[in-house]
Each structure stands twice: as structure tokens, then as C-alpha cells.
Tab-separated table of C-alpha atoms in Angstrom:
chain	number	residue	atom	x	y	z
A	22	MET	CA	0.052	0.135	0.142
A	23	SER	CA	1.468	3.433	-1.092
A	24	ARG	CA	1.207	5.828	2.009
A	25	LYS	CA	2.304	8.831	-0.290
A	26	ASP	CA	-0.889	8.514	-2.784
A	27	GLY	CA	-4.143	8.402	-1.498
A	28	MET	CA	-5.516	7.454	-4.810
A	29	MET	CA	-3.896	4.021	-4.335
A	30	TYR	CA	-5.063	3.485	-0.871
A	31	ALA	CA	-5.701	0.044	-0.475
A	32	PRO	CA	-5.338	-1.515	3.141
A	33	VAL	CA	-5.118	-5.189	3.625
A	34	HIS	CA	-6.042	-7.020	6.829
A	35	GLU	CA	-5.608	-10.641	8.115
A	36	ALA	CA	-8.607	-12.537	6.360
A	37	LYS	CA	-11.761	-13.359	8.323
A	38	PRO	CA	-14.108	-14.874	5.831
A	39	VAL	CA	-17.734	-14.961	6.447
A	40	VAL	CA	-18.528	-17.400	3.686
A	41	GLY	CA	-16.717	-20.499	1.934
A	42	PRO	CA	-15.099	-20.742	-1.186
A	43	GLY	CA	-17.395	-19.904	-4.186
A	44	GLU	CA	-20.473	-18.995	-2.030
A	45	PHE	CA	-20.158	-15.276	-2.957
A	46	VAL	CA	-18.680	-14.508	-6.342
A	47	ILE	CA	-17.825	-10.859	-7.228
A	48	ALA	CA	-16.326	-8.976	-10.305
A	49	ALA	CA	-14.367	-5.985	-10.731
A	50	LEU	CA	-15.452	-3.300	-13.554
A	51	ALA	CA	-14.054	0.057	-14.222
A	52	LEU	CA	-10.585	0.446	-13.009
A	53	ASP	CA	-10.014	4.229	-13.312
A	54	HIS	CA	-9.623	4.829	-9.578
A	55	GLY	CA	-6.968	3.165	-7.610
A	56	HIS	CA	-9.724	2.552	-4.810
A	57	ILE	CA	-10.700	-0.570	-6.534
A	58	TYR	CA	-7.798	-2.338	-5.065
A	59	GLY	CA	-9.010	-1.522	-1.560
A	60	MET	CA	-12.538	-2.309	-2.422
A	61	CYS	CA	-11.579	-5.986	-3.574
A	62	ASN	CA	-9.173	-6.545	-0.983
A	63	GLY	CA	-11.632	-6.108	1.779
A	64	LEU	CA	-14.209	-8.358	-0.085
A	65	VAL	CA	-11.860	-10.878	-0.721
A	66	GLU	CA	-10.364	-11.098	2.875
A	67	ALA	CA	-14.072	-11.321	3.910
A	68	GLY	CA	-14.413	-14.697	1.722
A	69	ALA	CA	-15.612	-13.075	-1.647
A	70	GLU	CA	-14.429	-14.934	-4.975
A	71	LEU	CA	-13.085	-12.416	-7.379
A	72	LYS	CA	-13.825	-14.049	-10.792
A	73	TRP	CA	-13.645	-11.631	-13.487
A	74	VAL	CA	-12.015	-7.905	-14.317
A	75	TYR	CA	-13.121	-5.711	-17.097
A	76	ASP	CA	-11.553	-2.297	-18.259
A	77	PRO	CA	-11.230	-1.070	-21.789
A	78	ASP	CA	-7.459	-0.278	-20.697
A	79	PRO	CA	-5.503	-3.305	-21.139
A	80	GLU	CA	-2.817	-1.850	-19.185
A	81	LYS	CA	-5.030	-1.478	-16.203
A	82	VAL	CA	-6.424	-4.966	-16.409
A	83	LYS	CA	-2.723	-6.063	-16.771
A	84	ALA	CA	-1.797	-4.669	-13.466
A	85	PHE	CA	-4.935	-5.872	-11.750
A	86	LEU	CA	-4.313	-9.366	-12.918
A	87	ASN	CA	-0.702	-9.040	-11.344
A	88	LYS	CA	-2.374	-8.402	-8.115
A	89	TYR	CA	-5.016	-10.738	-8.291
A	90	PRO	CA	-3.410	-14.014	-9.923
A	91	GLY	CA	-6.510	-16.539	-11.202
A	92	VAL	CA	-8.970	-13.563	-11.782
A	93	LYS	CA	-10.152	-13.832	-15.514
A	94	ALA	CA	-10.012	-10.812	-17.877
A	95	ALA	CA	-13.685	-10.485	-19.282
A	96	ARG	CA	-14.017	-9.566	-23.283
A	97	SER	CA	-16.486	-6.976	-22.248
A	98	ALA	CA	-18.640	-5.456	-19.596
A	99	GLU	CA	-21.674	-7.522	-20.731
A	100	GLU	CA	-19.735	-10.994	-20.144
A	101	ILE	CA	-19.734	-10.074	-16.441
A	102	LEU	CA	-23.113	-8.600	-16.129
A	103	GLU	CA	-24.652	-11.627	-17.943
A	104	ASP	CA	-22.574	-14.354	-15.638
A	105	PRO	CA	-25.554	-15.632	-13.155
A	106	GLU	CA	-22.685	-16.630	-10.707
A	107	VAL	CA	-21.720	-12.924	-10.184
A	108	ARG	CA	-23.608	-11.599	-7.055
A	109	LEU	CA	-22.032	-8.150	-6.555
A	110	VAL	CA	-20.058	-5.908	-9.199
A	111	ALA	CA	-17.150	-3.621	-7.561
A	112	ALA	CA	-16.406	-0.744	-9.769
A	113	ALA	CA	-14.181	2.690	-9.454
A	114	ALA	CA	-15.482	4.215	-12.998
A	115	VAL	CA	-14.845	7.929	-13.327
A	116	PRO	CA	-17.163	9.878	-10.799
A	117	SER	CA	-19.497	10.993	-13.382
A	118	GLU	CA	-20.221	7.400	-14.910
A	119	ARG	CA	-20.616	5.676	-11.496
A	120	GLY	CA	-24.535	6.360	-11.506
A	121	PRO	CA	-25.316	5.004	-15.105
A	122	LEU	CA	-22.974	2.047	-14.337
A	123	GLY	CA	-24.885	1.334	-11.179
A	124	LEU	CA	-28.312	1.362	-13.112
A	125	ARG	CA	-26.715	-1.262	-15.616
A	126	VAL	CA	-25.408	-3.533	-12.763
A	127	MET	CA	-28.843	-3.444	-10.773
A	128	ALA	CA	-30.590	-4.238	-14.046
A	129	HIS	CA	-28.800	-7.257	-14.566
A	130	GLY	CA	-29.906	-8.502	-10.989
A	131	LYS	CA	-26.604	-8.063	-9.388
A	132	ASP	CA	-25.639	-5.560	-6.263
A	133	TYR	CA	-23.395	-2.666	-7.062
A	134	PHE	CA	-20.479	-1.599	-4.536
A	135	THR	CA	-19.238	1.722	-6.067
A	136	ASP	CA	-16.186	4.084	-4.860
A	137	LYS	CA	-17.133	7.126	-3.451
A	138	SER	CA	-18.421	9.635	-4.586
A	139	PRO	CA	-21.383	7.771	-5.959
A	140	PHE	CA	-22.773	10.300	-8.094
A	141	THR	CA	-22.144	13.839	-9.696
A	142	SER	CA	-25.787	14.939	-9.875
A	143	LEU	CA	-28.857	14.906	-7.976
A	144	ASP	CA	-30.662	13.586	-11.287
A	145	GLN	CA	-28.174	10.365	-10.846
A	146	LEU	CA	-29.158	9.936	-7.331
A	147	ALA	CA	-32.880	9.881	-8.160
A	148	ALA	CA	-32.411	7.274	-10.839
A	149	ALA	CA	-30.377	4.975	-8.662
A	150	ARG	CA	-33.203	5.346	-5.987
A	151	LEU	CA	-35.652	4.460	-8.453
A	152	GLN	CA	-33.807	1.569	-9.724
A	153	VAL	CA	-33.047	0.149	-6.173
A	154	GLU	CA	-36.902	0.215	-5.483
A	155	GLN	CA	-37.766	-1.454	-8.799
A	156	THR	CA	-35.064	-4.152	-8.644
A	157	GLY	CA	-34.622	-4.718	-5.149
A	158	ARG	CA	-30.864	-4.579	-5.538
A	159	LYS	CA	-28.127	-2.732	-3.514
A	160	TYR	CA	-26.260	0.372	-4.388
A	161	MET	CA	-23.467	0.341	-1.619
A	162	THR	CA	-20.588	3.190	-1.703
A	163	TYR	CA	-17.123	2.444	-0.515
A	164	TYR	CA	-16.750	5.491	1.939
A	165	SER	CA	-13.145	4.250	2.960
A	166	GLU	CA	-12.234	6.902	5.332
A	167	ARG	CA	-14.623	5.339	7.963
A	168	LEU	CA	-15.238	1.693	6.426
A	169	HIS	CA	-11.281	0.920	5.789
A	170	VAL	CA	-9.688	2.847	8.667
A	171	GLU	CA	-9.441	0.905	11.782
A	172	SER	CA	-9.306	4.165	14.030
A	173	ALA	CA	-12.444	5.178	12.771
A	174	VAL	CA	-14.015	1.773	13.165
A	175	TYR	CA	-13.094	1.994	16.757
A	176	ALA	CA	-14.530	5.166	17.494
A	177	GLY	CA	-17.863	3.996	16.100
A	178	GLN	CA	-17.361	1.220	18.690
A	179	LEU	CA	-16.692	3.863	21.449
A	180	VAL	CA	-19.581	6.035	20.309
A	181	GLN	CA	-22.118	3.006	20.311
A	182	GLN	CA	-20.807	1.735	23.780
A	183	GLY	CA	-21.772	5.332	25.360
A	184	ALA	CA	-18.434	6.247	26.086
A	185	ILE	CA	-18.704	10.012	25.375
A	186	GLY	CA	-22.393	9.881	26.090
A	187	ARG	CA	-24.628	11.962	23.031
A	188	VAL	CA	-22.937	12.904	20.142
A	189	LEU	CA	-23.066	16.645	19.959
A	190	GLN	CA	-20.648	17.595	17.219
A	191	VAL	CA	-18.360	16.034	14.385
A	192	MET	CA	-15.331	18.021	13.373
A	193	GLY	CA	-13.642	16.280	10.170
A	194	LEU	CA	-10.327	17.546	8.315
A	195	GLY	CA	-9.687	15.786	5.247
A	196	PRO	CA	-6.429	17.316	3.377
A	197	HIS	CA	-5.228	15.185	0.645
A	198	ARG	CA	-2.036	15.221	-1.551
A	199	LEU	CA	-2.444	16.731	-4.946
A	200	ASN	CA	0.092	14.819	-6.897
A	201	ALA	CA	-0.905	16.387	-10.161
A	202	PRO	CA	1.312	14.852	-12.490
A	203	SER	CA	0.085	11.375	-11.721
A	204	ARG	CA	-3.499	12.267	-11.790
A	205	PRO	CA	-5.742	11.189	-15.067
A	206	GLU	CA	-7.428	14.215	-17.209
A	207	TRP	CA	-10.793	13.730	-15.560
A	208	PHE	CA	-9.568	14.307	-12.244
A	209	PHE	CA	-9.422	18.206	-13.201
A	210	GLN	CA	-12.589	18.197	-15.243
A	211	ARG	CA	-15.436	19.657	-13.225
A	212	ASP	CA	-18.326	17.865	-14.805
A	213	LYS	CA	-16.503	14.451	-14.234
A	214	TYR	CA	-15.348	14.681	-10.797
A	215	GLY	CA	-18.123	16.667	-9.362
A	216	GLY	CA	-16.435	19.171	-7.148
A	217	ILE	CA	-14.404	18.642	-4.069
A	218	LEU	CA	-17.473	18.638	-1.674
A	219	CYS	CA	-19.041	16.078	-3.994
A	220	ASP	CA	-15.712	14.071	-4.012
A	221	ILE	CA	-13.734	13.909	-0.966
A	222	GLY	CA	-16.263	15.943	1.000
A	223	SER	CA	-18.394	12.877	0.865
A	224	HIS	CA	-16.587	10.944	3.142
A	225	GLN	CA	-16.692	13.803	5.752
A	226	ILE	CA	-20.625	13.935	5.701
A	227	GLU	CA	-21.020	10.016	5.762
A	228	GLN	CA	-18.884	9.954	9.099
A	229	PHE	CA	-21.219	12.692	10.645
A	230	LEU	CA	-24.515	10.858	9.729
A	231	PHE	CA	-22.764	7.795	11.426
A	232	TYR	CA	-21.348	9.120	14.426
A	233	ALA	CA	-23.941	11.452	15.429
A	234	GLY	CA	-26.820	8.950	14.593
A	235	CYS	CA	-28.383	11.201	12.059
A	236	ARG	CA	-30.970	10.046	9.648
A	237	ASP	CA	-30.934	13.510	7.918
A	238	ALA	CA	-29.410	16.701	7.898
A	239	LYS	CA	-29.432	20.328	6.404
A	240	VAL	CA	-26.280	22.041	4.918
A	241	LEU	CA	-26.330	25.209	6.646
A	242	HIS	CA	-23.297	26.886	4.291
A	243	SER	CA	-20.813	25.597	2.133
A	244	LYS	CA	-17.651	27.233	0.292
A	245	VAL	CA	-15.059	25.933	-2.233
A	246	ALA	CA	-12.360	27.582	-3.849
A	247	ASN	CA	-9.503	27.197	-6.521
A	248	TYR	CA	-6.527	28.992	-4.215
A	249	ASN	CA	-3.345	27.825	-5.645
A	250	ASN	CA	-4.070	25.831	-9.109
A	251	PRO	CA	-4.380	28.410	-12.019
A	252	ALA	CA	-2.881	25.865	-14.444
A	253	TYR	CA	-5.933	23.654	-13.606
A	254	PRO	CA	-8.958	26.128	-13.631
A	255	GLU	CA	-11.552	23.700	-13.094
A	256	LEU	CA	-10.115	21.968	-10.088
A	257	GLU	CA	-11.365	23.134	-6.713
A	258	ASP	CA	-8.436	22.693	-4.181
A	259	TYR	CA	-10.388	23.952	-1.074
A	260	GLY	CA	-13.764	23.199	0.383
A	261	ASP	CA	-15.509	23.330	3.820
A	262	ALA	CA	-19.447	23.234	5.051
A	263	THR	CA	-21.547	23.386	8.228
A	264	LEU	CA	-24.101	20.768	8.541
A	265	VAL	CA	-26.961	20.446	11.359
A	266	GLY	CA	-28.730	17.021	11.640
A	267	ASP	CA	-32.242	16.178	12.360
A	268	ASN	CA	-31.396	15.182	16.027
A	269	GLY	CA	-29.660	18.675	16.523
A	270	ALA	CA	-26.144	17.688	16.257
A	271	THR	CA	-23.696	19.949	14.250
A	272	GLN	CA	-20.937	19.190	11.707
A	273	TYR	CA	-17.878	21.193	10.434
A	274	PHE	CA	-15.579	19.880	7.968
A	275	ARG	CA	-12.938	21.079	5.566
A	276	VAL	CA	-11.437	19.091	2.643
A	277	ASP	CA	-8.486	20.198	0.604
A	278	TRP	CA	-5.467	19.339	-1.722
A	279	PHE	CA	-2.613	21.280	0.267
A	280	THR	CA	-0.590	18.275	1.940
A	281	PRO	CA	2.813	19.396	2.031
A	282	SER	CA	5.637	17.168	0.445
A	283	GLY	CA	7.158	16.765	3.818
A	284	LEU	CA	4.362	14.800	5.475
A	285	GLY	CA	5.006	11.071	5.266
A	286	THR	CA	1.510	10.002	4.116
A	287	TRP	CA	-0.902	11.377	1.674
A	288	GLY	CA	-2.976	13.385	4.062
A	289	ASP	CA	-3.168	14.031	7.819
A	290	GLY	CA	-6.900	13.211	8.130
A	291	ARG	CA	-8.336	13.771	11.457
A	292	THR	CA	-11.813	13.601	13.427
A	293	ILE	CA	-13.013	14.997	16.443
A	294	ILE	CA	-16.186	13.844	18.071
A	295	LEU	CA	-17.877	15.941	20.727
A	296	GLY	CA	-20.401	14.120	23.150
A	297	THR	CA	-21.916	15.274	26.283
A	298	GLU	CA	-19.594	13.169	28.420
A	299	GLY	CA	-16.275	13.318	26.672
A	300	TYR	CA	-14.632	13.557	23.139
A	301	ILE	CA	-12.668	11.433	20.956
A	302	GLU	CA	-9.787	12.457	18.332
A	303	LEU	CA	-8.480	10.287	15.571
A	304	ARG	CA	-5.371	10.641	14.010
A	305	LYS	CA	-6.039	8.382	10.804
A	306	TYR	CA	-3.067	7.977	8.886
A	307	SER	CA	-0.152	9.646	10.926
A	308	ASP	CA	0.542	11.271	14.632
A	309	ILE	CA	2.886	13.788	13.028
A	310	GLY	CA	6.167	14.519	14.907
A	311	ARG	CA	5.274	11.296	16.945
A	312	SER	CA	4.781	8.426	14.993
A	313	SER	CA	4.537	7.876	11.171
A	314	THR	CA	1.796	4.627	11.755
A	315	PRO	CA	-1.865	5.017	11.262
A	316	ASP	CA	-4.701	4.558	13.417
A	317	HIS	CA	-3.844	6.552	16.739
A	318	VAL	CA	-7.262	7.284	18.909
A	319	TYR	CA	-7.258	9.716	21.770
A	320	TRP	CA	-10.292	10.207	23.947
A	321	VAL	CA	-11.365	11.726	27.317
A	322	ASP	CA	-14.385	10.531	29.429
A	323	GLY	CA	-15.289	10.911	33.072
A	324	GLU	CA	-12.658	8.373	34.054
A	325	GLY	CA	-9.865	10.046	32.551
A	326	GLU	CA	-7.508	10.248	29.592
A	327	HIS	CA	-7.069	7.435	27.239
A	328	TYR	CA	-4.999	6.433	24.205
A	329	GLU	CA	-4.889	3.551	22.108
A	330	HIS	CA	-3.008	2.430	18.841
A	331	VAL	CA	-5.333	0.371	17.197
A	332	ALA	CA	-3.882	-0.560	13.958
A	333	GLY	CA	-3.825	-3.979	12.941
A	334	LYS	CA	-5.945	-4.834	15.994
A	335	ILE	CA	-9.659	-3.942	14.970
A	336	GLY	CA	-9.839	-5.208	11.416
A	337	PHE	CA	-12.528	-4.139	9.014
A	338	PRO	CA	-16.145	-5.496	9.739
A	339	PHE	CA	-17.964	-3.882	6.653
A	340	PHE	CA	-16.964	-6.009	4.162
A	341	GLY	CA	-18.068	-9.524	5.703
A	342	GLU	CA	-21.379	-7.450	6.926
A	343	LEU	CA	-21.861	-6.524	3.284
A	344	ILE	CA	-21.361	-9.904	1.916
A	345	LEU	CA	-23.889	-11.477	4.326
A	346	ASP	CA	-26.155	-8.493	3.567
A	347	CYS	CA	-26.015	-9.221	0.025
A	348	LEU	CA	-26.852	-13.018	0.668
A	349	GLU	CA	-29.630	-12.410	3.351
A	350	ARG	CA	-31.144	-9.407	1.986
A	351	THR	CA	-30.275	-7.627	5.380
A	352	GLU	CA	-28.703	-3.833	6.062
A	353	LYS	CA	-26.323	-4.387	8.931
A	354	ALA	CA	-23.276	-3.182	7.057
A	355	MET	CA	-24.808	0.118	6.063
A	356	THR	CA	-28.519	1.049	5.096
A	357	GLN	CA	-29.310	1.893	1.657
A	358	GLU	CA	-30.802	5.072	2.726
A	359	HIS	CA	-27.465	6.012	4.848
A	360	ALA	CA	-25.592	5.560	1.642
A	361	PHE	CA	-28.101	7.672	-0.453
A	362	LYS	CA	-28.521	10.202	2.442
A	363	ALA	CA	-24.625	10.657	2.721
A	364	ALA	CA	-24.529	11.139	-1.251
A	365	GLU	CA	-27.477	13.596	-1.422
A	366	LEU	CA	-25.937	15.954	1.348
A	367	CYS	CA	-22.671	16.082	-0.525
A	368	LEU	CA	-24.301	16.894	-3.438
A	369	GLU	CA	-26.365	19.907	-1.903
A	370	ALA	CA	-23.161	21.138	-0.257
A	371	GLN	CA	-21.665	21.418	-3.536
A	372	ARG	CA	-24.714	23.121	-5.273
A	373	GLN	CA	-25.063	25.676	-2.771
A	374	ALA	CA	-21.648	26.372	-2.388
A	375	VAL	CA	-20.243	29.713	-2.313
A	376	ASN	CA	-17.099	30.193	-4.728
A	377	LEU	CA	-14.268	31.860	-3.105
A	378	THR	CA	-11.659	31.508	-5.936
A	379	PRO	CA	-9.484	34.893	-6.408
A	380	ASP	CA	-10.342	36.783	-9.371
A	381	THR	CA	-7.017	36.472	-10.553
A	382	LEU	CA	-7.321	32.773	-10.816
A	383	LYS	CA	-10.825	32.685	-12.216
């Protein structure tokens, strides 16, 4: 796993299968974003059998097959979609293509697992809601900054155990390293990546809904800007937003592409969760100046001050739960409404955002 490049973030963990060999067959479609490796790692570790891969770019397919030997290269997407053994399709398409691809997958009677952000427009979201209703299939999203980060999983366990009381506020910081020369063209095209709040902001909003126990929320205000990248006029390198949940809890988050080259990882992601009886701070990918390792959890409650380094200790239960949800038609890993609500709110934050780009860069 590359700690310098967030686009290739793909955690691995000791396998804890929830099904036997061949009981849950999956395929990978659309390898436009490196997150497809993290998605497949999690599912395979939980017992899924990765049968197929397809992408129109043979170089991407070759790299994928090197990572997952034994997987078959399909001649077309249809070869995968028409295979009755395949129960779920994992995909990391260009963001603007994720919604339409999901409609195709569900129309073929298969569950769909897409990289975030799952949509770039509210119309795409509406079409997916309708398709889910009509087909009964799942449209799940890889919100990796909670689902594939052990400190984030552990924080959820602490919150659910009542360690800090009722959650009042969630603050999220999601800085990322730009690595502009390594990025594909679509990364800089606004209609394809959807905007910074739609893209990496989706992680932050999903975490707020989860930790604060909100079923719904409103975007109070949001902002975006291109502060320092005139060579890429459609890039938004900064964004922030404030939300209030249906239970009164609030959120502030900031996302940006300003990670300095001196940081040993791709971003110093942090989350602070304030409760009525204490608070939790997550230093997800680094504890700067102290440790270059990930997954540091600090919390304070009525009993005292606590610290736990949870890397390698917690695992990633989402993937096994998702497999069982697909087999049993339950919603333990994530409800469909939660996945869609996080998507809806990031699209709304993007839609109403004030653009602070300096006139000299517009």
C-alpha cells in the first residue's frame, strides 16, 4: 500500500472469511480509480471469490491481474453482467459514470459496490433510488475513510458503547496530496469529478451521519475555491461546509489538496467527536512528529484520559457484513438510505457552495 498516494490507498488485513469458497462471487468493473484495490481487498479478505475483471484499458487490466492472479479478464462488461454466478460488481469508474454504471449492474440483477462519490448529480441519485426500488438490488458506496480505517471503526464502537455520551458535534479534516502529474485528465474536469465537496467531502458527511446517529441533515453553508492551482482552472483545491442533523448535532468539515511534501503519508486526516460526556480524536494516517504509523485514537471521558494505537487490532467488519447483507438481504453493514443520504447531502453542499476563488485565478 502506498502511503504517499491517496489514490492508491488499499488497506489489507488478516482474512476473516464469512463465507466459504465459491459462496459469494464478485467481479471488478471500471478501474479508473485505485480505490478498486481497497474495495476488492476487503471483499476477498471476507471470503468473496473474485472471478472477473474488465476495463477497456488493457494496461489497467494487466496491473489488476498481477495483483489478483487467477482472476479472468472478461472480453466486455456484458460478459460479467450476464454471468449468473456473479452476485456483486465492484467498480471505481470516473465519478460521473458511476451512477449510470450502477443502473446497468442492478438491471442485471446484481448488487453494486461503487467507489465514492457515488454520483455527480441529484438526477443520477434519483435514478438510482428508483432502480433500487424496482430491482431490490443494493447500491453500496465505499466510504473508505470510515469503513477502511481501523481508528474510525474503533471510534464507532466507542460511540455505540456510550463512552462519550450523546454526540453533539463532529469535526472532520480531510487534507489530501494533489500529486497533479500522476492524476488522469478527468480528475481536473469539473463535470467528471463533481467538485471537491461532492468528491472527498462525501467521506466527511457520511462520517457525521454515522457518528452522530442522524437520519437526515441540512447544509447550513458551504464554500469552495481554487486558491493555488491556476494551471487547472476547473479544480477546486479547497472546500468546507457546516451541517446540522435532524437530532440537533452539528458538523464542520474541511477538505483540501494542500498536503505538504514533507508529510510521510498522503494526508493528515483527523476527526474530532464531541459528546455530552467526553470527546474522541482520531489521527487516522499519522501522528505527526511522534509516529508515522496510522490509527491513533485519543479520548477523554469521566474516568480520565485514554490513548490506543489500534492499527492491526480492529479489522474492517464492513466487508463481511456487506457480503452477508447481499446473501440474506439485510442491512447490517450500511442501510441503503444512509448511503444515499450521504450522497445527497454532499451534492447539496456542492450545489449551494459559495466560490471563493480569487479573481486572479478565475
